[in-house]
Amino acid sequence: MLLVDISPLTRAMGCAVSVYAAGKKKKKKKSIIPEVSILVPSMSVPAQCDLQRTLKGVIPKDLADRLTSMRNQILLIAQDTDVSAIDELQKALEEYLPLLVGLTRKEFGLQELIGFKWRNLEDGQEEISVANSWFELLSVLHMMAMLTLVEANTKVIPKESDMTERVVSGDCMRDAVDLLLKAAGYLDFCVQDVLVHLPPDVKNQLPKDLHQGILEATSNQALAQGTEIQLGLALESQNATLSVKRRLACEAVSYYGQALYCLSGDNNFHGTAKKHLLFIKWKYLEAKAAAYYYHGIIVDKGTEPSCHVSAVCCFLAADKLLAESKKASLSFCLAEPVTRTPPAWGVMKHLNKKVPETAAKKSQMYGYLLDQEKDLQVLPDLPEFQLSLKPDDYTLPEADSTWDSEKWDIPGQSLKEHLKDCEDGVATE
């Protein structure tokens, strides 16, 4: 039985609960149920693999040493127990990329030389090994995206967090939006520029969290949550009109709808994948409640009786959707791994009060019209808008200059040394 070690870093990871403690004696700790505002669907970390032996005699020794050293450094930092390790880990991943990019270049013929191993934190000791350098690149970029989501989650969960009331500063919300767009940029690059290099047989070996549908769903989720936070900022701005608020709410519905569509092709959901789906369903219902509420306010400004009837239909729909979203939130929180229900903040803190009040008030005010104009009691469609938020553009760094050096010093290896290496490799397998 695996002992789950929940550290400050892994508590921030949402679904990514760490059971990774290679090289350390595991001690049973008191479980702390994490709180999730911005979901991190999964987290994988590198597992030990012998790059040095595989690359010996193939590329210059100093290049092989640097590749091995940087990957091992990432592996070690990933075991840290402090949220501050996120910056250090991101820096190590960024420094590793220029070295890794060289391994993906076709002219060197090294793309399928190394079996890269990774471990999903949820699965504990289960490792996956894929002999393709594009898989390693995909895994690194995915890890960078997940760490960025972890950081965004910490921005909207204050250290001194009240269980019933929450105030998130405008600066923290804006920082969270920037991080969400950055994470979406990594994920979009994975789909558009990395997956295309993997042959079908390798794609079939990929863990679920690296499948195209999951990557696209997570990217859309990040954009949706960024839009939702922008709506919260608009509520605090005197310059934001009702039209702006409605537009943002409707855009969030579109993003969450796209995320659900990306997940619709796979019915085999369990563990964190199931929790991911439940999260998006919950947030989709919240977004629709917000959209119908603001649409109802605008429609209600019309002078025709039909406008008031349509507005009441919107308010009643928003009230029902809000009630359904609370049930969906509970389903999400109770799904494994269990999480705490976050206190209402941002736009939902406002709507939890306003939607029921408005629905009750307007139903009473226009009750006579609802009785007279029963044929008009049709829930109007939400308006569609061109989506505003886009993933940040991401470009891979150039390959490390060593890869383009004309003076590759690769020492020869005697038959005796080669056979010894082979024997050592068999002994350690």
Coordinates of C-alpha atoms in Angstrom, one line a residue:
M1 CA 0.0 0.0 0.0
L2 CA 1.4 3.4 -1.0
L3 CA 1.6 6.1 1.7
V4 CA 0.4 9.5 0.4
D5 CA 2.7 12.3 1.3
I6 CA 0.8 15.6 1.0
S7 CA 3.2 18.5 1.1
P8 CA 2.6 22.3 0.7
L9 CA 3.6 22.0 -3.0
T10 CA 1.4 19.0 -3.8
R11 CA -1.5 20.5 -1.9
A12 CA -1.4 23.4 -4.4
M13 CA -1.5 20.9 -7.2
G14 CA -5.2 20.1 -6.8
C15 CA -5.6 16.6 -8.2
A16 CA -1.8 16.0 -8.3
V17 CA -1.3 14.5 -4.9
S18 CA 2.3 13.5 -4.5
V19 CA 3.3 10.0 -3.7
Y20 CA 6.7 10.6 -5.1
A21 CA 9.5 10.3 -2.6
A22 CA 12.3 8.3 -4.4
G23 CA 15.4 8.0 -2.3
K24 CA 13.6 9.2 0.9
K25 CA 12.1 7.2 3.7
K26 CA 8.4 7.7 3.7
K27 CA 6.7 8.8 6.9
K28 CA 3.0 8.7 7.4
K29 CA 1.7 12.3 7.7
K30 CA -1.6 13.7 8.8
S31 CA -3.7 14.1 5.6
I32 CA -4.7 17.6 4.8
I33 CA -7.6 17.9 2.4
P34 CA -6.6 20.4 -0.3
E35 CA -8.7 23.2 -1.7
V36 CA -9.0 23.7 -5.4
S37 CA -10.0 27.0 -7.2
I38 CA -7.9 26.4 -10.4
L39 CA -7.7 22.7 -11.2
V40 CA -4.4 21.0 -12.0
P41 CA -5.6 17.8 -13.7
S42 CA -2.5 15.8 -13.3
M43 CA 1.2 16.0 -12.5
S44 CA 4.0 13.8 -13.8
V45 CA 7.7 13.9 -12.9
P46 CA 10.8 12.4 -14.5
A47 CA 11.9 9.0 -13.2
Q48 CA 15.5 7.7 -13.2
C49 CA 16.9 6.6 -16.5
D50 CA 20.6 6.1 -17.4
L51 CA 21.1 8.7 -20.1
Q52 CA 24.9 8.7 -19.6
R53 CA 25.4 5.0 -20.5
T54 CA 23.0 5.2 -23.5
L55 CA 24.7 8.3 -24.9
K56 CA 28.3 7.1 -24.2
G57 CA 30.3 7.2 -27.4
V58 CA 27.4 8.7 -29.4
I59 CA 27.7 12.4 -28.4
P60 CA 30.5 14.3 -26.7
K61 CA 30.9 13.3 -23.1
D62 CA 30.4 16.8 -21.7
L63 CA 27.1 17.1 -23.6
A64 CA 25.9 13.7 -22.3
D65 CA 27.0 14.8 -18.8
R66 CA 25.0 18.0 -19.0
L67 CA 21.9 16.3 -20.2
T68 CA 22.1 13.7 -17.4
S69 CA 22.9 16.4 -14.8
M70 CA 20.0 18.7 -15.8
R71 CA 17.5 15.8 -15.9
N72 CA 18.6 14.5 -12.5
Q73 CA 18.4 18.1 -11.1
I74 CA 14.8 18.3 -12.2
L75 CA 14.1 14.9 -10.6
L76 CA 15.6 16.0 -7.3
I77 CA 13.9 19.4 -7.2
A78 CA 10.5 17.7 -7.9
Q79 CA 10.9 16.0 -4.5
D80 CA 11.0 19.3 -2.7
T81 CA 8.2 20.0 -0.2
D82 CA 7.9 23.7 -0.5
V83 CA 5.7 25.8 -2.9
S84 CA 8.8 28.1 -3.5
A85 CA 10.3 25.1 -5.3
I86 CA 8.0 25.8 -8.3
D87 CA 10.2 28.7 -9.5
E88 CA 13.4 26.6 -9.1
L89 CA 11.8 23.7 -10.9
Q90 CA 10.5 25.9 -13.8
K91 CA 14.0 27.4 -14.2
A92 CA 15.6 23.9 -14.3
L93 CA 13.1 22.8 -16.9
E94 CA 13.8 25.8 -19.1
E95 CA 17.5 25.2 -18.8
Y96 CA 17.0 21.6 -19.8
L97 CA 15.0 22.4 -22.9
P98 CA 17.9 23.7 -25.2
L99 CA 19.8 20.5 -24.5
L100 CA 16.7 18.3 -25.1
V101 CA 15.9 20.1 -28.4
G102 CA 19.1 18.8 -29.9
L103 CA 18.0 15.2 -29.2
T104 CA 14.8 15.8 -31.3
R105 CA 16.7 17.0 -34.4
K106 CA 16.4 14.5 -37.2
E107 CA 20.0 15.0 -38.5
F108 CA 21.5 13.5 -35.4
G109 CA 19.3 10.3 -35.6
L110 CA 18.9 10.2 -31.8
Q111 CA 15.1 10.5 -31.6
E112 CA 14.5 6.9 -30.6
L113 CA 17.7 6.1 -28.8
I114 CA 16.7 6.7 -25.2
G115 CA 13.9 5.2 -23.2
F116 CA 12.7 8.2 -21.2
K117 CA 10.9 7.4 -18.0
W118 CA 8.2 9.4 -16.2
R119 CA 6.0 8.8 -13.2
N120 CA 2.5 10.1 -12.6
L121 CA 2.2 11.4 -9.0
E122 CA -1.3 9.9 -8.7
D123 CA -0.1 6.4 -9.7
G124 CA 2.7 6.3 -7.2
Q125 CA 5.4 3.9 -8.4
E126 CA 4.0 3.2 -11.8
E127 CA 6.4 4.4 -14.5
I128 CA 6.0 4.8 -18.2
S129 CA 9.0 4.5 -20.6
V130 CA 8.9 5.7 -24.2
A131 CA 11.9 5.6 -26.5
N132 CA 11.3 8.9 -28.2
S133 CA 12.8 12.3 -27.5
W134 CA 9.6 14.1 -28.6
F135 CA 7.9 12.3 -25.8
E136 CA 10.4 13.7 -23.4
L137 CA 9.8 17.2 -24.8
L138 CA 6.0 16.7 -24.6
S139 CA 6.3 15.6 -20.9
V140 CA 8.6 18.5 -20.0
L141 CA 6.2 21.1 -21.5
H142 CA 3.2 19.5 -19.9
M143 CA 5.0 19.6 -16.5
M144 CA 5.7 23.3 -17.1
A145 CA 2.0 23.9 -17.9
M146 CA 0.9 22.0 -14.8
L147 CA 3.3 23.9 -12.5
T148 CA 2.0 27.2 -14.0
L149 CA -1.5 26.1 -13.1
V150 CA -0.3 25.3 -9.6
E151 CA 1.1 28.8 -9.3
A152 CA -2.1 30.3 -10.6
N153 CA -4.1 28.3 -8.0
T154 CA -1.9 29.7 -5.2
K155 CA -2.6 33.3 -6.4
V156 CA -6.3 33.0 -5.7
I157 CA -6.0 31.1 -2.4
P158 CA -4.6 33.5 0.2
K159 CA -2.4 32.0 2.9
E160 CA -4.7 33.2 5.6
S161 CA -7.8 31.6 4.0
D162 CA -11.3 32.0 5.6
M163 CA -13.5 29.0 5.1
T164 CA -16.6 31.1 4.6
E165 CA -15.4 34.4 3.1
R166 CA -12.7 35.2 0.6
V167 CA -11.3 38.3 -0.8
V168 CA -8.7 38.0 -3.6
S169 CA -6.9 41.2 -4.5
G170 CA -7.1 42.6 -8.0
D171 CA -3.3 42.2 -8.5
C172 CA -3.5 38.5 -7.6
M173 CA -6.4 38.0 -10.0
R174 CA -4.6 39.7 -12.8
D175 CA -1.4 37.6 -12.1
A176 CA -3.6 34.5 -12.1
V177 CA -5.0 35.4 -15.5
D178 CA -1.5 35.9 -16.9
L179 CA -0.4 32.5 -15.6
L180 CA -3.5 30.8 -17.0
L181 CA -2.8 32.2 -20.5
K182 CA 0.9 31.1 -20.1
A183 CA -0.2 27.5 -19.2
A184 CA -2.7 27.5 -22.1
G185 CA 0.2 28.5 -24.4
Y186 CA 2.4 25.5 -23.3
L187 CA -0.6 23.2 -23.9
D188 CA -1.5 24.6 -27.2
F189 CA 2.2 24.2 -28.4
C190 CA 2.1 20.6 -27.2
V191 CA -0.9 19.9 -29.5
Q192 CA 0.1 22.0 -32.5
D193 CA 3.9 21.5 -32.6
V194 CA 4.9 18.4 -30.6
L195 CA 2.2 15.7 -30.9
V196 CA 2.5 15.9 -34.7
H197 CA 6.1 14.6 -34.5
L198 CA 5.0 11.4 -32.6
P199 CA 4.2 8.3 -34.8
P200 CA 0.9 6.5 -34.1
D201 CA 2.5 3.6 -32.2
V202 CA 4.1 6.1 -29.8
K203 CA 0.9 8.1 -29.4
N204 CA -0.8 4.8 -28.3
Q205 CA 1.7 4.5 -25.5
L206 CA 1.1 7.9 -24.1
P207 CA -0.5 8.3 -20.7
K208 CA -4.0 9.7 -20.7
D209 CA -3.0 13.2 -19.6
L210 CA -0.9 13.6 -22.7
H211 CA -3.7 12.7 -25.2
Q212 CA -4.7 15.5 -27.5
G213 CA -8.3 15.7 -26.1
I214 CA -7.1 16.1 -22.5
L215 CA -4.5 18.7 -23.5
E216 CA -7.0 20.7 -25.5
A217 CA -9.6 20.4 -22.7
T218 CA -7.1 21.7 -20.1
S219 CA -6.1 24.6 -22.4
N220 CA -9.8 25.6 -22.8
Q221 CA -10.3 25.2 -19.1
A222 CA -7.4 27.7 -18.4
L223 CA -8.9 30.2 -20.9
A224 CA -12.4 29.8 -19.3
Q225 CA -11.0 30.4 -15.8
G226 CA -9.1 33.4 -17.0
T227 CA -12.3 34.8 -18.5
E228 CA -14.2 34.1 -15.3
I229 CA -11.5 35.9 -13.3
Q230 CA -11.8 38.9 -15.7
L231 CA -15.5 39.0 -15.0
G232 CA -14.7 39.2 -11.3
L233 CA -12.4 42.1 -12.0
A234 CA -15.1 43.8 -14.2
L235 CA -17.5 43.6 -11.2
E236 CA -15.1 45.8 -9.3
S237 CA -14.6 48.3 -12.1
Q238 CA -16.9 51.3 -12.5
N239 CA -16.1 51.4 -16.2
A240 CA -17.3 47.9 -17.0
T241 CA -20.8 48.0 -18.6
L242 CA -23.4 45.3 -18.3
S243 CA -22.7 44.4 -22.0
V244 CA -19.0 43.7 -21.1
K245 CA -20.1 41.6 -18.1
R246 CA -22.5 39.6 -20.2
R247 CA -20.0 39.1 -22.9
L248 CA -17.4 37.8 -20.5
A249 CA -19.9 35.4 -18.9
C250 CA -21.0 34.1 -22.4
E251 CA -17.3 33.6 -23.4
A252 CA -16.7 31.6 -20.3
V253 CA -19.6 29.3 -21.3
S254 CA -18.1 28.9 -24.8
Y255 CA -14.6 27.9 -23.4
Y256 CA -16.1 25.5 -20.9
G257 CA -18.3 24.0 -23.6
Q258 CA -15.3 23.5 -25.8
A259 CA -13.5 21.8 -22.9
L260 CA -16.4 19.4 -22.4
Y261 CA -16.5 18.7 -26.1
C262 CA -12.8 17.8 -26.1
L263 CA -13.5 15.2 -23.3
S264 CA -16.6 13.8 -24.9
G265 CA -14.8 11.3 -27.1
D266 CA -13.6 9.3 -24.2
N267 CA -15.9 7.5 -21.7
N268 CA -13.2 5.8 -19.8
F269 CA -12.8 8.3 -16.9
H270 CA -11.5 7.3 -13.5
G271 CA -9.3 8.9 -10.9
T272 CA -8.1 12.4 -11.7
A273 CA -9.5 12.1 -15.2
K274 CA -13.0 11.7 -13.8
K275 CA -12.4 14.5 -11.3
H276 CA -11.2 16.7 -14.2
L277 CA -14.5 16.1 -16.0
L278 CA -16.6 16.8 -12.9
F279 CA -14.7 20.1 -12.4
I280 CA -15.5 21.3 -15.9
K281 CA -19.1 20.3 -15.6
W282 CA -19.4 22.2 -12.4
K283 CA -17.7 25.3 -13.8
Y284 CA -19.8 25.1 -17.0
L285 CA -23.0 25.3 -14.9
E286 CA -21.7 28.2 -13.0
A287 CA -20.7 30.0 -16.2
K288 CA -24.2 29.5 -17.7
A289 CA -25.8 30.8 -14.5
A290 CA -23.8 34.0 -14.8
A291 CA -24.5 34.3 -18.5
Y292 CA -28.2 34.0 -18.1
Y293 CA -28.3 36.4 -15.2
Y294 CA -26.5 39.2 -17.1
H295 CA -28.4 38.4 -20.3
G296 CA -31.7 38.7 -18.3
I297 CA -30.7 42.1 -16.9
I298 CA -30.1 43.5 -20.4
V299 CA -33.2 41.9 -21.9
D300 CA -35.3 43.3 -19.0
K301 CA -34.4 46.8 -20.1
G302 CA -36.7 46.5 -23.1
T303 CA -40.2 48.0 -22.9
E304 CA -42.2 45.2 -24.5
P305 CA -44.0 42.6 -22.3
S306 CA -42.1 39.9 -24.1
C307 CA -38.8 41.4 -22.9
H308 CA -39.9 41.1 -19.3
V309 CA -41.1 37.6 -19.7
S310 CA -37.8 36.5 -21.4
A311 CA -35.9 38.2 -18.6
V312 CA -37.8 36.3 -15.9
C313 CA -37.1 33.1 -17.9
C314 CA -33.4 34.0 -17.8
F315 CA -33.4 34.7 -14.1
L316 CA -35.2 31.5 -13.2
A317 CA -32.8 29.5 -15.5
A318 CA -29.9 31.2 -13.7
D319 CA -31.3 30.3 -10.3
K320 CA -31.8 26.6 -11.4
L321 CA -28.3 26.4 -12.9
L322 CA -26.8 27.8 -9.8
A323 CA -28.5 25.2 -7.6
E324 CA -27.3 22.5 -10.0
S325 CA -23.8 23.9 -9.9
K326 CA -23.7 23.5 -6.1
K327 CA -24.6 19.9 -6.5
A328 CA -22.0 19.5 -9.2
S329 CA -19.4 21.2 -6.9
L330 CA -20.2 18.6 -4.2
S331 CA -19.8 15.7 -6.6
F332 CA -16.4 17.1 -7.7
C333 CA -15.2 17.6 -4.1
L334 CA -16.2 14.1 -3.1
A335 CA -14.6 12.4 -6.1
E336 CA -11.1 10.9 -5.4
P337 CA -8.8 12.5 -4.5
V338 CA -11.2 14.4 -2.1
T339 CA -10.9 18.2 -2.0
R340 CA -12.5 20.9 0.0
T341 CA -15.2 23.2 -1.4
P342 CA -13.6 26.6 -1.9
P343 CA -15.4 29.6 -0.4
A344 CA -17.2 31.7 -3.0
W345 CA -15.0 34.5 -4.4
G346 CA -15.0 36.8 -7.4
V347 CA -18.1 36.7 -9.6
M348 CA -19.7 33.7 -7.8
K349 CA -19.5 35.4 -4.5
H350 CA -21.7 38.2 -6.0
L351 CA -24.0 35.9 -7.9
N352 CA -24.8 33.5 -5.1
K353 CA -26.6 36.4 -3.5
K354 CA -28.0 38.3 -6.5
V355 CA -29.4 35.5 -8.6
P356 CA -31.9 34.0 -6.1
E357 CA -32.9 37.6 -5.0
T358 CA -33.4 38.7 -8.6
A359 CA -35.3 35.6 -9.7
A360 CA -37.7 35.9 -6.7
K361 CA -38.2 39.6 -7.1
K362 CA -38.8 39.6 -10.9
S363 CA -41.0 36.6 -10.8
Q364 CA -43.2 38.4 -8.3
M365 CA -43.1 41.7 -10.2
Y366 CA -44.0 40.1 -13.6
G367 CA -46.2 37.3 -12.3
Y368 CA -49.2 38.7 -14.1
L369 CA -47.4 38.8 -17.4
L370 CA -46.3 35.2 -16.9
D371 CA -49.9 34.2 -16.5
Q372 CA -51.1 36.2 -19.5
E373 CA -48.2 35.5 -21.9
K374 CA -47.6 31.8 -21.5
D375 CA -46.7 31.4 -25.1
L376 CA -43.8 33.7 -24.5
Q377 CA -42.3 31.7 -21.7
V378 CA -39.3 30.4 -23.8
L379 CA -35.8 30.5 -22.6
P380 CA -33.9 32.7 -25.1
D381 CA -30.6 31.5 -26.6
L382 CA -27.5 33.1 -25.1
P383 CA -25.7 35.5 -27.6
E384 CA -22.4 34.2 -29.1
F385 CA -19.3 36.4 -29.2
Q386 CA -15.9 36.0 -30.7
L387 CA -13.6 34.7 -28.0
S388 CA -11.2 37.3 -26.6
L389 CA -8.6 35.3 -24.7
K390 CA -6.0 33.3 -26.6
P391 CA -3.2 31.1 -25.3
D392 CA 0.2 32.9 -25.1
D393 CA 2.5 32.3 -28.0
Y394 CA 5.2 29.9 -27.0
T395 CA 8.4 29.1 -29.0
L396 CA 10.9 26.5 -28.2
P397 CA 14.4 27.8 -27.4
E398 CA 17.2 27.2 -29.9
A399 CA 19.2 24.0 -29.5
D400 CA 22.2 24.4 -27.2
S401 CA 25.2 25.6 -29.3
T402 CA 27.1 22.4 -28.4
W403 CA 24.9 20.5 -30.8
D404 CA 26.1 22.7 -33.7
S405 CA 29.8 22.5 -32.8
E406 CA 32.0 21.1 -35.6
K407 CA 34.5 19.8 -33.1
W408 CA 32.7 16.9 -31.5
D409 CA 35.3 14.9 -29.5
I410 CA 33.9 11.4 -29.1
P411 CA 36.5 9.1 -27.7
G412 CA 36.6 5.5 -29.1
Q413 CA 35.5 2.6 -26.9
S414 CA 37.4 -0.6 -26.7
L415 CA 35.5 -3.9 -27.2
K416 CA 36.3 -4.8 -23.6
E417 CA 34.8 -1.5 -22.3
H418 CA 31.7 -2.0 -24.5
L419 CA 31.1 -5.5 -23.2
K420 CA 31.6 -4.3 -19.7
D421 CA 28.9 -1.6 -20.2
C422 CA 26.5 -4.2 -21.6
E423 CA 27.1 -6.5 -18.7
D424 CA 26.5 -3.6 -16.2
G425 CA 23.3 -2.7 -18.0
V426 CA 22.0 -6.3 -17.8
A427 CA 22.9 -6.5 -14.1
T428 CA 21.0 -3.3 -13.2
E429 CA 17.8 -4.2 -15.2

